[in-house]
Amino acid sequence: MPLEMIRLHPAQDYDTPFDDACDGFNQRWWTDSTLVSTPFKPLEDDCWSFFDEGNEVARAVISNATINGDNYEGLENSIAVRDIDFFEVRRQYQRKGLGREAATLLVDRYQRQVLSAFSIDESADSFWSAAGFVYFPRKDQADIRESSHRSYDPLFLHGVKV
């Protein structure tokens, strides 16, 4: 049975629409409202939850962003993107193909837009590559994973014409 992708809406600004009682997710990401677009912009940011047979298996937050092309090899100009701010597969559902299926649903949903993802570790590098995203190294060779400034994490793009 294919995954069901459901858009969630917060009750108010600075509120996360994700269920904080759902175990198997990094609770800091999904319950700390300061991490989900401060303040949350319900008309611009999209919160998605992915379900398999009624069980929540993955989550994503997508926002508007601009990538400075001057910083990355292979990019000439700055480009507007829909940035995958947060993406996580619930612990007990990892390594079953559900994350890639969720990523495919995001690609289909935003098919006329460039999607960006900043990888936080080598496992994420492999995941984004397998999901059809293309790696763009920084010109200055910086790779500071999980930095406070995400633009130093490795950049992966889907749908960009180079």
Short mmCIF file of C-alpha atoms in Angstrom, two decimals:
data_model
loop_
_atom_site.label_atom_id
_atom_site.label_comp_id
_atom_site.label_asym_id
_atom_site.label_seq_id
_atom_site.Cartn_x
_atom_site.Cartn_y
_atom_site.Cartn_z
CA MET A 1 0.00 0.00 0.00
CA PRO A 2 1.47 3.42 -0.93
CA LEU A 3 2.26 6.03 1.69
CA GLU A 4 -0.36 8.63 2.45
CA MET A 5 1.01 12.20 2.55
CA ILE A 6 -0.97 14.58 4.77
CA ARG A 7 -0.35 18.31 5.16
CA LEU A 8 -0.57 19.46 8.76
CA HIS A 9 -1.50 22.94 9.96
CA PRO A 10 -0.50 24.44 13.31
CA ALA A 11 -3.17 25.76 15.61
CA GLN A 12 -1.26 29.06 15.87
CA ASP A 13 2.07 30.73 15.10
CA TYR A 14 5.01 29.35 17.08
CA ASP A 15 3.16 26.05 17.41
CA THR A 16 4.20 22.77 15.86
CA PRO A 17 1.47 20.65 14.28
CA PHE A 18 3.34 17.38 14.96
CA ASP A 19 2.24 14.91 17.63
CA ASP A 20 4.77 15.17 20.46
CA ALA A 21 3.52 11.90 21.99
CA CYS A 22 4.64 9.88 18.95
CA ASP A 23 7.76 7.91 19.93
CA GLY A 24 10.54 7.10 17.48
CA PHE A 25 11.13 10.67 16.27
CA ASN A 26 13.74 13.18 17.41
CA GLN A 27 11.43 15.08 19.74
CA ARG A 28 13.70 18.15 19.80
CA TRP A 29 13.03 18.69 16.09
CA TRP A 30 9.29 18.25 16.15
CA THR A 31 8.19 19.71 19.49
CA ASP A 32 10.54 22.69 19.88
CA SER A 33 8.56 25.42 18.14
CA THR A 34 11.64 27.63 17.85
CA LEU A 35 13.12 25.14 15.38
CA VAL A 36 10.12 25.08 13.08
CA SER A 37 10.44 28.44 11.29
CA THR A 38 10.53 31.08 13.97
CA PRO A 39 7.85 32.27 13.74
CA PHE A 40 6.05 29.52 11.87
CA LYS A 41 4.70 30.89 8.59
CA PRO A 42 1.60 28.82 7.81
CA LEU A 43 1.12 30.37 4.35
CA GLU A 44 4.74 29.66 3.31
CA ASP A 45 5.93 26.64 5.27
CA ASP A 46 4.53 23.20 4.65
CA CYS A 47 4.43 20.53 7.33
CA TRP A 48 3.93 16.99 6.06
CA SER A 49 3.30 13.72 7.79
CA PHE A 50 3.54 10.38 5.97
CA PHE A 51 1.44 7.39 6.98
CA ASP A 52 1.64 3.70 6.14
CA GLU A 53 -1.51 1.76 7.04
CA GLY A 54 -2.45 4.37 9.64
CA ASN A 55 1.00 4.55 11.26
CA GLU A 56 3.00 7.76 11.03
CA VAL A 57 6.34 6.78 9.46
CA ALA A 58 7.98 10.06 8.38
CA ARG A 59 7.77 13.83 8.74
CA ALA A 60 8.99 16.84 6.78
CA VAL A 61 8.97 20.63 6.99
CA ILE A 62 9.41 22.54 3.72
CA SER A 63 10.08 26.28 3.51
CA ASN A 64 11.02 28.92 0.95
CA ALA A 65 14.73 29.69 0.68
CA THR A 66 17.38 31.04 -1.66
CA ILE A 67 20.64 29.22 -2.34
CA ASN A 68 23.61 31.47 -3.09
CA GLY A 69 25.04 29.90 -6.25
CA ASP A 70 28.36 31.70 -5.74
CA ASN A 71 29.12 29.33 -2.86
CA TYR A 72 28.63 26.02 -4.71
CA GLU A 73 30.47 24.33 -7.55
CA GLY A 74 28.21 23.86 -10.57
CA LEU A 75 25.79 26.65 -9.63
CA GLU A 76 26.17 29.98 -11.37
CA ASN A 77 23.37 32.07 -9.91
CA SER A 78 21.32 32.22 -6.76
CA ILE A 79 18.22 30.08 -7.02
CA ALA A 80 14.88 30.03 -5.23
CA VAL A 81 14.19 26.64 -3.68
CA ARG A 82 11.75 24.83 -1.49
CA ASP A 83 14.07 23.75 1.31
CA ILE A 84 13.52 20.52 3.21
CA ASP A 85 14.24 22.06 6.62
CA PHE A 86 13.50 18.87 8.53
CA PHE A 87 13.03 15.32 7.30
CA GLU A 88 12.96 12.24 9.48
CA VAL A 89 11.84 8.64 9.21
CA ARG A 90 10.53 7.22 12.46
CA ARG A 91 13.15 4.94 14.04
CA GLN A 92 11.24 1.65 13.75
CA TYR A 93 10.48 2.29 10.05
CA GLN A 94 14.00 3.14 8.91
CA ARG A 95 15.79 1.06 6.26
CA LYS A 96 12.52 -0.22 4.77
CA GLY A 97 12.30 2.11 1.75
CA LEU A 98 9.65 4.32 3.35
CA GLY A 99 11.96 7.35 3.57
CA ARG A 100 12.74 7.15 -0.13
CA GLU A 101 9.02 6.76 -0.86
CA ALA A 102 8.29 9.86 1.26
CA ALA A 103 11.04 11.79 -0.56
CA THR A 104 9.52 10.73 -3.90
CA LEU A 105 6.14 12.05 -2.78
CA LEU A 106 7.77 15.39 -1.92
CA VAL A 107 9.47 15.50 -5.34
CA ASP A 108 6.11 14.80 -7.00
CA ARG A 109 4.35 17.45 -4.88
CA TYR A 110 6.95 20.14 -5.68
CA GLN A 111 7.70 18.95 -9.22
CA ARG A 112 7.90 22.40 -10.76
CA GLN A 113 10.23 23.69 -8.06
CA VAL A 114 13.80 22.99 -7.02
CA LEU A 115 14.02 21.10 -3.73
CA SER A 116 17.06 21.46 -1.48
CA ALA A 117 18.29 19.32 1.39
CA PHE A 118 21.30 19.93 3.60
CA SER A 119 22.77 16.63 4.69
CA ILE A 120 23.64 16.18 8.38
CA ASP A 121 25.79 13.03 8.08
CA GLU A 122 27.16 10.47 5.62
CA SER A 123 24.08 8.30 5.97
CA ALA A 124 21.97 11.28 4.89
CA ASP A 125 24.37 11.85 1.96
CA SER A 126 23.59 8.33 0.73
CA PHE A 127 19.88 8.78 1.33
CA TRP A 128 19.56 12.03 -0.64
CA SER A 129 21.67 10.64 -3.49
CA ALA A 130 19.51 7.49 -3.65
CA ALA A 131 16.40 9.70 -3.69
CA GLY A 132 17.65 11.40 -6.88
CA PHE A 133 19.13 14.54 -5.36
CA VAL A 134 22.40 15.87 -6.79
CA TYR A 135 25.33 16.84 -4.54
CA PHE A 136 26.83 20.32 -4.94
CA PRO A 137 30.08 20.80 -2.97
CA ARG A 138 30.96 24.20 -1.57
CA LYS A 139 33.65 26.08 -3.47
CA ASP A 140 35.51 26.73 -0.21
CA GLN A 141 35.34 22.98 0.64
CA ALA A 142 33.58 23.75 3.97
CA ASP A 143 31.63 20.83 5.39
CA ILE A 144 30.57 21.64 8.93
CA ARG A 145 27.72 19.25 9.54
CA GLU A 146 24.97 20.29 11.88
CA SER A 147 26.47 23.77 12.09
CA SER A 148 24.35 26.60 13.42
CA HIS A 149 24.48 28.01 9.88
CA ARG A 150 23.05 25.28 7.61
CA SER A 151 24.74 26.63 4.48
CA TYR A 152 27.93 24.90 5.61
CA ASP A 153 26.30 21.45 5.54
CA PRO A 154 26.53 19.50 2.25
CA LEU A 155 23.94 20.67 -0.30
CA PHE A 156 21.74 18.31 -2.31
CA LEU A 157 19.29 19.60 -4.94
CA HIS A 158 16.50 17.98 -6.95
CA GLY A 159 15.05 19.56 -10.09
CA VAL A 160 17.82 22.07 -10.75
CA LYS A 161 19.06 22.58 -14.29
CA VAL A 162 22.84 22.90 -14.41
#
